[in-house]
Short mmCIF file of C-alpha atoms in Angstrom, two decimals:
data_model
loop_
_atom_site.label_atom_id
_atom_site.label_comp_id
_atom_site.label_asym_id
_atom_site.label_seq_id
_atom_site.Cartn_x
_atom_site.Cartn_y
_atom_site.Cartn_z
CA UNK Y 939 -170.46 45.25 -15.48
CA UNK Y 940 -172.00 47.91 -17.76
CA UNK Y 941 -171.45 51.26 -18.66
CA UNK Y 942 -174.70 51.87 -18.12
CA UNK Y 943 -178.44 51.08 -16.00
CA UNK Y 944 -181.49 50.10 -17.29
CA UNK Y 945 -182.91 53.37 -16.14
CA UNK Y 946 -180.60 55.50 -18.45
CA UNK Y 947 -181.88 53.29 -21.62
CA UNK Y 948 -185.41 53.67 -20.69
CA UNK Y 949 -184.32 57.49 -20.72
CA UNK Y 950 -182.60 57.44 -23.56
CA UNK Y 951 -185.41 55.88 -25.76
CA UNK Y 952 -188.12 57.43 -24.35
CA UNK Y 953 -185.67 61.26 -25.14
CA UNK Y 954 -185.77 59.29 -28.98
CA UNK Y 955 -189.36 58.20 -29.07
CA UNK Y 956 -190.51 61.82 -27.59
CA UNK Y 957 -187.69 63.65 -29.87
CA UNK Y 958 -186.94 66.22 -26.65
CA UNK Y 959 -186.32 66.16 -23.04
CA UNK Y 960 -189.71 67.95 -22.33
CA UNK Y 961 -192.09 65.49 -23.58
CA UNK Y 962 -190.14 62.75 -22.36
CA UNK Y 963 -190.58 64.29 -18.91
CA UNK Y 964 -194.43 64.80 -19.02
CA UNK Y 965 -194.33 60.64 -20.52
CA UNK Y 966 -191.79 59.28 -17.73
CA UNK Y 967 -192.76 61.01 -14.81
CA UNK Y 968 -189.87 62.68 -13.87
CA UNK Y 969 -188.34 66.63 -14.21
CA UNK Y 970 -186.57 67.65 -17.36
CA UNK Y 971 -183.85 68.69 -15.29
CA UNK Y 972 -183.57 64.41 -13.90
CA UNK Y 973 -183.70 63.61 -17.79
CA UNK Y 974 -180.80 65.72 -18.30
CA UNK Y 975 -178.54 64.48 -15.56
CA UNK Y 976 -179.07 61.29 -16.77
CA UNK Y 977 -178.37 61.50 -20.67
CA UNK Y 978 -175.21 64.13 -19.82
CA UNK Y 979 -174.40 60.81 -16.92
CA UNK Y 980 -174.70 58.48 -20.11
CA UNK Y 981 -172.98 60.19 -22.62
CA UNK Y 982 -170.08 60.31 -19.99
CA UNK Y 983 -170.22 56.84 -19.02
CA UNK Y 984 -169.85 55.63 -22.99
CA UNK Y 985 -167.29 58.31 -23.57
CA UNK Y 986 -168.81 60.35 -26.29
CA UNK Y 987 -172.07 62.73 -27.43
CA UNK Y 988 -175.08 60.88 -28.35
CA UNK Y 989 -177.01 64.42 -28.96
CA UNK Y 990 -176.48 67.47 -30.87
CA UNK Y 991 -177.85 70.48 -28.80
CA UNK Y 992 -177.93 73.95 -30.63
CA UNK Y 993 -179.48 76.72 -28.40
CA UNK Y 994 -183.39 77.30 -29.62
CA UNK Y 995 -183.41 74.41 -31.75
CA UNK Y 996 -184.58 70.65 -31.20
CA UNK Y 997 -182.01 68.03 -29.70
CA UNK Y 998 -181.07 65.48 -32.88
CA UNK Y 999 -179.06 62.52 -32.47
CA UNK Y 1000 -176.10 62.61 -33.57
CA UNK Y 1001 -174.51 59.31 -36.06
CA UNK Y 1002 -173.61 57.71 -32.83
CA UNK Y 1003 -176.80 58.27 -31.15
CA UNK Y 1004 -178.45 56.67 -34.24
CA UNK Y 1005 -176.31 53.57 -33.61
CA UNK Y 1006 -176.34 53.62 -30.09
CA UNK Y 1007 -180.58 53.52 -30.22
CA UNK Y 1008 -180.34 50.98 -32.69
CA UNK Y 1009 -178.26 48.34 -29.70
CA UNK Y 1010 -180.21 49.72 -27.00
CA UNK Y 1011 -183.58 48.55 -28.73
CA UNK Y 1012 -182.36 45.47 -29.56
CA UNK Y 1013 -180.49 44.95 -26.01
CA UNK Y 1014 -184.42 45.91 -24.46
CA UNK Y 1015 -185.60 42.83 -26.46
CA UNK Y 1016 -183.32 40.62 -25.66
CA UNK Y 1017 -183.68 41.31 -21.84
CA UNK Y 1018 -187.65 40.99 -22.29
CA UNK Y 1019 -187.18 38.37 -24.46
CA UNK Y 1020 -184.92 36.76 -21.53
CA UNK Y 1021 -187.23 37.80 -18.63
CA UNK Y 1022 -189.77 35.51 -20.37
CA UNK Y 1023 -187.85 32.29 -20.10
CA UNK Y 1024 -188.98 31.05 -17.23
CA UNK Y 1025 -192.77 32.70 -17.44
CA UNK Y 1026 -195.22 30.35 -17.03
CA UNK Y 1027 -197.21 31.86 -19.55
CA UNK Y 1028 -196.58 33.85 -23.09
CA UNK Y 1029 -197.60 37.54 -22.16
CA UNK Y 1030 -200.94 38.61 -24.40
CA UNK Y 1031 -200.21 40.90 -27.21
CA UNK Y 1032 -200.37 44.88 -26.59
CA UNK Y 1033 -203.66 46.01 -28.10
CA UNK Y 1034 -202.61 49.16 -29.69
CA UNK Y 1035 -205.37 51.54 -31.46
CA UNK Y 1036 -204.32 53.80 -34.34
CA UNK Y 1037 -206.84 56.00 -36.01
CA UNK Y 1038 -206.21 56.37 -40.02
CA UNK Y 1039 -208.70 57.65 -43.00
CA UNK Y 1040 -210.20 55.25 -45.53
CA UNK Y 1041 -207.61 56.05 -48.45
CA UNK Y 1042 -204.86 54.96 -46.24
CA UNK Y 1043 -206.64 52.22 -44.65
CA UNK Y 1044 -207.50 50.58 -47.48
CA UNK Y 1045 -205.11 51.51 -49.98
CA UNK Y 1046 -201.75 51.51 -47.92
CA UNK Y 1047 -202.13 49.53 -44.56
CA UNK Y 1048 -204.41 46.66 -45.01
CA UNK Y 1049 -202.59 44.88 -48.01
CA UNK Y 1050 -199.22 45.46 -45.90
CA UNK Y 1051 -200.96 44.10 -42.59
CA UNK Y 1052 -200.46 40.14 -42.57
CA UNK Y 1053 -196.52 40.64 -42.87
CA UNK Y 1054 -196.22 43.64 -40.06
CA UNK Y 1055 -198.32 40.86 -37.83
CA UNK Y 1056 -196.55 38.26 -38.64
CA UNK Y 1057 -193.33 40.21 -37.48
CA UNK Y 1058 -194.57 42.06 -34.48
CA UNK Y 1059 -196.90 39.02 -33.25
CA UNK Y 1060 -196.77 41.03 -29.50
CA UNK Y 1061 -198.89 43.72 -30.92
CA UNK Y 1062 -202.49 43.92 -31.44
CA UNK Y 1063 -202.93 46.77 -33.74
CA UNK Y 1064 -206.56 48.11 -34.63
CA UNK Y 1065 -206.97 50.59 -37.13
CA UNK Y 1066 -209.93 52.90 -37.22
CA UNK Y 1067 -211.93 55.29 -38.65
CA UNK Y 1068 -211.78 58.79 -36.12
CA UNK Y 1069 -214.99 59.85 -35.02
CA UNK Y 1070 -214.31 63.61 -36.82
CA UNK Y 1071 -211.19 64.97 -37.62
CA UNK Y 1072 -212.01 68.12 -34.72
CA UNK Y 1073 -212.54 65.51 -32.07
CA UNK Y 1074 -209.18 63.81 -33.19
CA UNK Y 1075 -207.11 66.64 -32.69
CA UNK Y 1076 -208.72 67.17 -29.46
CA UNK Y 1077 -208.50 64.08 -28.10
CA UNK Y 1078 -204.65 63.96 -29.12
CA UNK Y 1079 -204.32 67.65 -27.32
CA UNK Y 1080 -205.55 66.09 -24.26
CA UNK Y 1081 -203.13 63.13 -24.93
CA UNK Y 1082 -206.16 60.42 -25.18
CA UNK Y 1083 -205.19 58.79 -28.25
CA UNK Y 1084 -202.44 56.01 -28.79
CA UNK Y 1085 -201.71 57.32 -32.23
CA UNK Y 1086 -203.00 58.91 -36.07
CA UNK Y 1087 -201.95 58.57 -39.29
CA UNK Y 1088 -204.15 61.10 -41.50
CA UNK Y 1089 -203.90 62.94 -45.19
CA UNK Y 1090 -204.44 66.36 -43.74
CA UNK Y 1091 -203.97 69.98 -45.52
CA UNK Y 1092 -201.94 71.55 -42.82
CA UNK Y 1093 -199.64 70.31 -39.74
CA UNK Y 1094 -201.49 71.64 -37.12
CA UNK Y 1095 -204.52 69.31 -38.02
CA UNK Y 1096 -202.51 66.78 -36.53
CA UNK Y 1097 -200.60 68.16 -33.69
CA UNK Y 1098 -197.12 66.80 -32.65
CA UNK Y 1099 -197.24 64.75 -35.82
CA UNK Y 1100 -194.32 63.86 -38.25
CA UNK Y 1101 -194.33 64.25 -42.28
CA UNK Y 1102 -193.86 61.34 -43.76
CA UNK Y 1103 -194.92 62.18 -47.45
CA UNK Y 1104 -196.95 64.75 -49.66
CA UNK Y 1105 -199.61 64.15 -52.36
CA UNK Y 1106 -201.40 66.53 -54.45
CA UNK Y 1107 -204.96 67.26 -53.83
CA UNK Y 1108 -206.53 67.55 -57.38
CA UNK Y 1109 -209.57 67.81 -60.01
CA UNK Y 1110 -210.25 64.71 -61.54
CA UNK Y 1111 -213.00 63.95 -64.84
CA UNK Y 1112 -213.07 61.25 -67.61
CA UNK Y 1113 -211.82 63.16 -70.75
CA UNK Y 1114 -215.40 64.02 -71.98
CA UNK Y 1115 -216.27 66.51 -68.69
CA UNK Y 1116 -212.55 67.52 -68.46
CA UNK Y 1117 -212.25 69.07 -72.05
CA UNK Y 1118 -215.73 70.68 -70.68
CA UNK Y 1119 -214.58 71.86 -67.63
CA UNK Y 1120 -211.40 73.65 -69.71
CA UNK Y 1121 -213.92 74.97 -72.21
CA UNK Y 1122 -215.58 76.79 -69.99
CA UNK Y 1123 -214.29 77.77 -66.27
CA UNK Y 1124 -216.47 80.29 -65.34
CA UNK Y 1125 -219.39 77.25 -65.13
CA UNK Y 1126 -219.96 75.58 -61.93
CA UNK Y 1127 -218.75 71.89 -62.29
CA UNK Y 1128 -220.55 69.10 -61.78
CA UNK Y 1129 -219.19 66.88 -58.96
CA UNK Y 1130 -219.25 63.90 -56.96
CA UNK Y 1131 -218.83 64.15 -53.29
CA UNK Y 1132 -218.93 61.65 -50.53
CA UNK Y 1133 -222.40 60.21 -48.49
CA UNK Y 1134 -222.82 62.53 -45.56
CA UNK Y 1135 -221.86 59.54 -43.38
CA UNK Y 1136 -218.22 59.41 -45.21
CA UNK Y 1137 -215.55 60.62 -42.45
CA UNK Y 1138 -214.18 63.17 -45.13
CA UNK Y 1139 -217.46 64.62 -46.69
CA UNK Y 1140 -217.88 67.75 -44.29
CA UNK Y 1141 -214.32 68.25 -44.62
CA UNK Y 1142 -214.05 68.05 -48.72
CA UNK Y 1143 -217.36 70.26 -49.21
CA UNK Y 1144 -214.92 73.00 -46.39
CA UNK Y 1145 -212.37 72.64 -48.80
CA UNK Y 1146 -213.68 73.04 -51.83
CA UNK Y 1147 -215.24 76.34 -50.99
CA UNK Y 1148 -211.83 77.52 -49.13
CA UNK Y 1149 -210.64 76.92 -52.78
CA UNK Y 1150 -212.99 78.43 -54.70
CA UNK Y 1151 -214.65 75.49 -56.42
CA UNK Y 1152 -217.87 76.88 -57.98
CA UNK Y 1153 -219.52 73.05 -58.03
CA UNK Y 1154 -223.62 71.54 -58.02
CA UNK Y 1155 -223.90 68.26 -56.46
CA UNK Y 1156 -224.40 65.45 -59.13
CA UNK Y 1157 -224.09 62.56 -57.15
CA UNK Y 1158 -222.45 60.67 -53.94
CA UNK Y 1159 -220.47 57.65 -53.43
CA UNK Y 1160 -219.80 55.90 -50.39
CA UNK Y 1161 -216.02 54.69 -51.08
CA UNK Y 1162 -213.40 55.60 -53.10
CA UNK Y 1163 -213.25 53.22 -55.86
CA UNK Y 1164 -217.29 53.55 -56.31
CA UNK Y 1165 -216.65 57.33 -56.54
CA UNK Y 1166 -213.57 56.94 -59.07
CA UNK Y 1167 -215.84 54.33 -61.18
CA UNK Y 1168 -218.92 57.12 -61.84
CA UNK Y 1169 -216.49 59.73 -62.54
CA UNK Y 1170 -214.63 57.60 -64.98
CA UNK Y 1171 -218.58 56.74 -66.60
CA UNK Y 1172 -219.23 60.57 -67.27
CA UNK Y 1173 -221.37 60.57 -63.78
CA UNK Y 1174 -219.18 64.19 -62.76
CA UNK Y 1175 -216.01 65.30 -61.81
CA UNK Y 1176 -213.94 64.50 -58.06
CA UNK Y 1177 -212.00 66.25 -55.91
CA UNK Y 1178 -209.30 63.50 -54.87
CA UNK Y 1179 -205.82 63.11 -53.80
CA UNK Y 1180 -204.03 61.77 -56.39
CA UNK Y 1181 -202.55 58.94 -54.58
CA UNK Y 1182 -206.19 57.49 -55.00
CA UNK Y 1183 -206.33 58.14 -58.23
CA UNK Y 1184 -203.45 56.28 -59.03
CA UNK Y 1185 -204.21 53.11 -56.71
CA UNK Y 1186 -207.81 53.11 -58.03
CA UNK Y 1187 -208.10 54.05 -61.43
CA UNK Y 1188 -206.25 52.63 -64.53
CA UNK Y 1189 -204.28 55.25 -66.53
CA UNK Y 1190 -206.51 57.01 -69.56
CA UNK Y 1191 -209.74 57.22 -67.55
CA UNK Y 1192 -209.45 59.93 -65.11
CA UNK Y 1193 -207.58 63.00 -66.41
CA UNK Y 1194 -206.14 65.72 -63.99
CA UNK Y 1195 -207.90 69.22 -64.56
CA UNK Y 1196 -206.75 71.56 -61.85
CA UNK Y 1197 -203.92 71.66 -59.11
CA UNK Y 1198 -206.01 72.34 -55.76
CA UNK Y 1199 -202.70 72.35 -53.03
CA UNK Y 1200 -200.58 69.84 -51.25
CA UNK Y 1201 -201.42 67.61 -48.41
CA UNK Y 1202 -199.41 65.95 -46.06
CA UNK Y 1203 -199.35 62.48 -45.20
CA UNK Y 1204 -198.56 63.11 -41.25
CA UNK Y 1205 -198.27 60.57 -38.23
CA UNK Y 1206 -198.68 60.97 -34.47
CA UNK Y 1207 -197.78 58.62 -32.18
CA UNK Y 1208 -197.97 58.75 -28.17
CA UNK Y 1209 -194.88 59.30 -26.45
CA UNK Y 1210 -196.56 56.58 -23.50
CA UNK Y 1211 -196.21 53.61 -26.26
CA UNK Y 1212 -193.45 51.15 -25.72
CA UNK Y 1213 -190.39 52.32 -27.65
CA UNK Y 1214 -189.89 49.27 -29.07
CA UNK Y 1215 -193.22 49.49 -30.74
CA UNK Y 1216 -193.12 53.26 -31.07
CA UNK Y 1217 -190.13 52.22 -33.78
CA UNK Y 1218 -191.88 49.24 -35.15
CA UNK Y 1219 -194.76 51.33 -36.06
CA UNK Y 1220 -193.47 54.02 -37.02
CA UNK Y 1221 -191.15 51.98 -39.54
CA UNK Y 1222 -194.84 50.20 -40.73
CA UNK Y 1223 -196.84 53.28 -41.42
CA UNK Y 1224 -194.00 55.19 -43.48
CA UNK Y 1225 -192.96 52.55 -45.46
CA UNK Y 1226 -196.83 52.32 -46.24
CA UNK Y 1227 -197.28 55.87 -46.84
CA UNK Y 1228 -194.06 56.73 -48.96
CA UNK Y 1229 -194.92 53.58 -50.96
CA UNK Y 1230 -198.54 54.87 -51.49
CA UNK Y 1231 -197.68 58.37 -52.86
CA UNK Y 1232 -194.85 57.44 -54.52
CA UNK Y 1233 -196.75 55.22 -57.07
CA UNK Y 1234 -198.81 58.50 -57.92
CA UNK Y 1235 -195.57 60.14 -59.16
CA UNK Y 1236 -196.19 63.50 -56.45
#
């Protein structure tokens, strides 16, 4: 009756979802080489490539591929969706955990929350703080974590994460301390960092001195928009992304004194999560995040 078996479209997503035959393997079970036989057995039984395969380079899919993924998702639905009929009970949601900073939990994924719930009502998603950015990456390593979404400075603080945008990490100070700051360089600046207990202040103090920053503690701030409100009231300057700025602060009361590098707006997501919801999510959190830095103008 089909071309195909439900087997081969579990392979097929999970080859999309991983983005390569390896990681698909190590998430399914099965040999790289049984992957293989069954997407070359595929593409033969449709009658056309679904891959492009260059020799040292990643698989992609191909335009038909791209289509092909988009029926197969929607033909896994409708089976699960008809599996269900005669259930005599609506299966609970999956509980899925995804661990995110404070910028982009607050700023970018809470406000778009209701409606991706509303939508998806079969997942449970929790978003949380990561107990240190070190143990993250760790516990991602060891394969531990269901997924991250993180601003981070470099791709390998995030491993086998995706770049979904950039924003420019920056020096920000009300006009008064910024005409200060220009006036005379060679002086350490006054800043405001995050409370010790803030997921990012070990991390930002790191950074600064990896830039250079000659700075003297003037205050701390335990969120963002407490931090942006004392800099824009003379209390010192902050070293912010500028995506914050721009969410937080209304134009004319932060100015931007120095360029400190771009970061990356990166997301990792489990190759063992549905790939139904792999897609859903993945849709959710760069929609979020490209909307987020693209009202900052980086």
């Amino acid at each position: 009756m089909f071309r195909f078996t439900i087997r081969q479209i579990e392979i097929f997503l999970k080859v999309c979802e991983a983005e390569g035959f390896r990681r698909a393997s190590d998430a399914l079970g099965i040999s790289e080489a049984a992957i293989s036989h069954q997407i070359c057995l595929l593409e033969e039984q449709l009658g056309g490539a679904l891959f492009r395969r260059r020799r040292g380079a990643a698989i992609q899919l191909l335009p038909e591929g791209e289509e092909f993924r988009e029926a197969a998702i929607l033909f896994v639905r409708q089976g699960l969706a008809l599996g269900q009929r005669l259930a005599p009970a609506a299966p609970h949601p999956t509980s899925i955990t995804i661990h995110t900073g404070p910028h982009l939990l607050e700023d970018a994924l809470r406000p778009a929350l209701p409606d991706f719930l509303r939508r998806h009502p079969d997942i449970n998603l929790n978003l949380v703080l990561p107990k240190a950015r070190r143990w993250l990456k760790q516990a991602i390593l060891a394969d531990k974590v269901q997924g991250a979404l993180l601003n981070v400075k470099a791709a390998d603080e995030l491993p086998h994460s995706d770049l979904l945008a950039q924003t420019e990490m920056a020096l920000f100070a009300c006009p008064t301390i910024a005409a200060r700051i220009r006036a005379n360089p060679a002086l350490p600046i006054d800043l405001l960092l995050p409370n010790s207990e803030h997921p990012d202040a070990a991390a930002q103090i790191r950074y600064l001195r990896h830039a250079g920053v000659h700075f003297r503690i003037a205050g701390h701030y335990p969120f963002h928009d407490v931090g942006i409100r004392m800099a824009a009231e003379g209390g010192g300057a902050l070293v912010v992304l500028t995506s914050i700025v721009t969410s937080l602060a209304p134009a004319g009361l932060l100015e931007r004194v120095q360029n400190l590098g771009t970061w990356q707006t990166r997301l990792y997501l489990s190759p063992h999560l549905r790939p139904d919801h792999a897609l859903a999510l993945r849709q959710f959190f760069t929609t979020a995040a490209v909307g987020l830095t693209a009202s900052s103008g980086d």
